[in-house]
Amino acid sequence: MVRPLSALIGPALALTVLIVPVSAQTPPPPQTVELFPQDPGSAVVEALQVVARPPGPALWLVEKGGAKLYVIGSAPPLPHQLKWDSPRLNRAMDQASLVLIPPEASVGPLQVTKFFLTGGGGVRYRPFSKNLEERLPADLKARFVSARERAGRTAVPYKDWKPAVAGFILLSDFRQAAGLSEAKPVSTIERMAKTKGVKVKAMSQYRLGPILASAGKLSDEANLACLRDALTELEYDGAHPTDMGTDWANGDLASVRARYSSSAAQRCVMRAPGGPALLAQQIGQSADALNEALNRPGVTIAVVDLAFLLPSNGVLDRLKASGATITSPAD
């Protein structure tokens, strides 16, 4: 059992990205929120978005039946060297008995064996076929080569993978080379909790098998579209390595929302058979986990990706619909 984006075997690591939400940094039209096409955005987030912001990342206080749940919105990747502080989160951590982090992926040895014996679950080319770069249209090949050179990689790690998976492996490699961490801010908040002796627990687990199967069913056209999106996100990361992280750390949710669209990984999932249902399931499971936390006494902190908080009928909207009261905790 491993946490998303931690060290699974190389290709399976990239495939976990196809369902785990990541903060999008592809440049949508100015002042546009497009987590999903035409999505009006969360009514709760809109109501609590204020100009005078307390220091630190966006934080919501959810209360129900005497229980308190502090929800902090995460936006990976963040620069490794990003410095941020949140007095409100520190105070909440002093009171909390549990910190919930995003869902974990579960994968067993039989899944891994089947994955490789079947040619990578449909996401690898058959042995002895042309390498990936030889199969790409000229414009995509040029962008892919430029991107991997910026990441300091040769063609070898990507040559046997179909475009979608190769694109996400490269995106992860580039972020690592550029000093961007896909584990932050969750890893930082985990360390804060452990320092204060607060228990840390994943909200839920999800099976990796359906994700591998979904990626293997992408059409050739969808594979190329996924690769284009991954390269666009990579190019934006390279040009604006600190913009989103700085706005996130300052709690400037309006600026984050203005540039926030669904990530390349989410758009790729939406193209795969059964992909939209997988994404909807993730939002539902997160909301269920937080509702369950509200049934226990005391204070809980939950780290939830903004991709699950910002859309209409997202996690916060669902908590409010269940009878919870949601406010922005005072400075």
GROMACS .gro file of N, CA and C in nm, residues 2 6-16 107-109 111-113 115-116 161 169 208 212:
model
   72
    2VAL      N    1   0.070   0.216  -0.089
    2VAL     CA    2   0.155   0.333  -0.099
    2VAL      C    3   0.069   0.456  -0.119
    6SER      N    4   0.395   0.867  -0.440
    6SER     CA    5   0.517   0.822  -0.375
    6SER      C    6   0.575   0.712  -0.461
    7ALA      N    7   0.681   0.648  -0.411
    7ALA     CA    8   0.758   0.563  -0.499
    7ALA      C    9   0.693   0.429  -0.523
    8LEU      N   10   0.598   0.427  -0.614
    8LEU     CA   11   0.554   0.301  -0.674
    8LEU      C   12   0.659   0.265  -0.779
    9ILE      N   13   0.642   0.154  -0.847
    9ILE     CA   14   0.722   0.127  -0.963
    9ILE      C   15   0.694   0.236  -1.065
   10GLY      N   16   0.796   0.274  -1.145
   10GLY     CA   17   0.791   0.391  -1.231
   10GLY      C   18   0.662   0.417  -1.306
   11PRO      N   19   0.619   0.328  -1.397
   11PRO     CA   20   0.498   0.356  -1.473
   11PRO      C   21   0.372   0.359  -1.391
   12ALA      N   22   0.364   0.274  -1.291
   12ALA     CA   23   0.244   0.276  -1.207
   12ALA      C   24   0.237   0.406  -1.129
   13LEU      N   25   0.354   0.463  -1.095
   13LEU     CA   26   0.357   0.594  -1.031
   13LEU      C   27   0.287   0.697  -1.119
   14ALA      N   28   0.319   0.696  -1.247
   14ALA     CA   29   0.257   0.793  -1.337
   14ALA      C   30   0.108   0.769  -1.348
   15LEU      N   31   0.067   0.645  -1.345
   15LEU     CA   32  -0.075   0.614  -1.360
   15LEU      C   33  -0.156   0.657  -1.239
   16THR      N   34  -0.095   0.662  -1.120
   16THR     CA   35  -0.172   0.711  -1.006
   16THR      C   36  -0.211   0.855  -1.027
  107VAL      N   37  -0.214  -0.146  -0.410
  107VAL     CA   38  -0.177  -0.230  -0.524
  107VAL      C   39  -0.109  -0.354  -0.470
  108GLY      N   40  -0.151  -0.469  -0.517
  108GLY     CA   41  -0.095  -0.594  -0.472
  108GLY      C   42   0.003  -0.652  -0.573
  109PRO      N   43   0.080  -0.751  -0.534
  109PRO     CA   44   0.179  -0.811  -0.624
  109PRO      C   45   0.117  -0.874  -0.747
  111GLN      N   46  -0.146  -0.764  -0.909
  111GLN     CA   47  -0.176  -0.656  -1.002
  111GLN      C   48  -0.051  -0.614  -1.077
  112VAL      N   49   0.059  -0.600  -1.003
  112VAL     CA   50   0.184  -0.556  -1.067
  112VAL      C   51   0.229  -0.659  -1.170
  113THR      N   52   0.225  -0.787  -1.132
  113THR     CA   53   0.267  -0.893  -1.225
  113THR      C   54   0.182  -0.893  -1.351
  115PHE      N   55   0.015  -0.649  -1.472
  115PHE     CA   56   0.040  -0.525  -1.544
  115PHE      C   57   0.155  -0.542  -1.644
  116PHE      N   58   0.265  -0.600  -1.598
  116PHE     CA   59   0.380  -0.613  -1.686
  116PHE      C   60   0.366  -0.731  -1.782
  161TRP      N   61   0.651   0.351  -2.361
  161TRP     CA   62   0.519   0.385  -2.308
  161TRP      C   63   0.438   0.462  -2.409
  169ILE      N   64   0.479   1.066  -1.680
  169ILE     CA   65   0.609   1.032  -1.623
  169ILE      C   66   0.704   1.150  -1.642
  208LEU      N   67  -0.593   0.052  -0.736
  208LEU     CA   68  -0.518   0.098  -0.852
  208LEU      C   69  -0.562   0.028  -0.980
  212LEU      N   70  -0.546   0.160  -1.383
  212LEU     CA   71  -0.463   0.099  -1.487
  212LEU      C   72  -0.550   0.058  -1.606
   0.00000   0.00000   0.00000
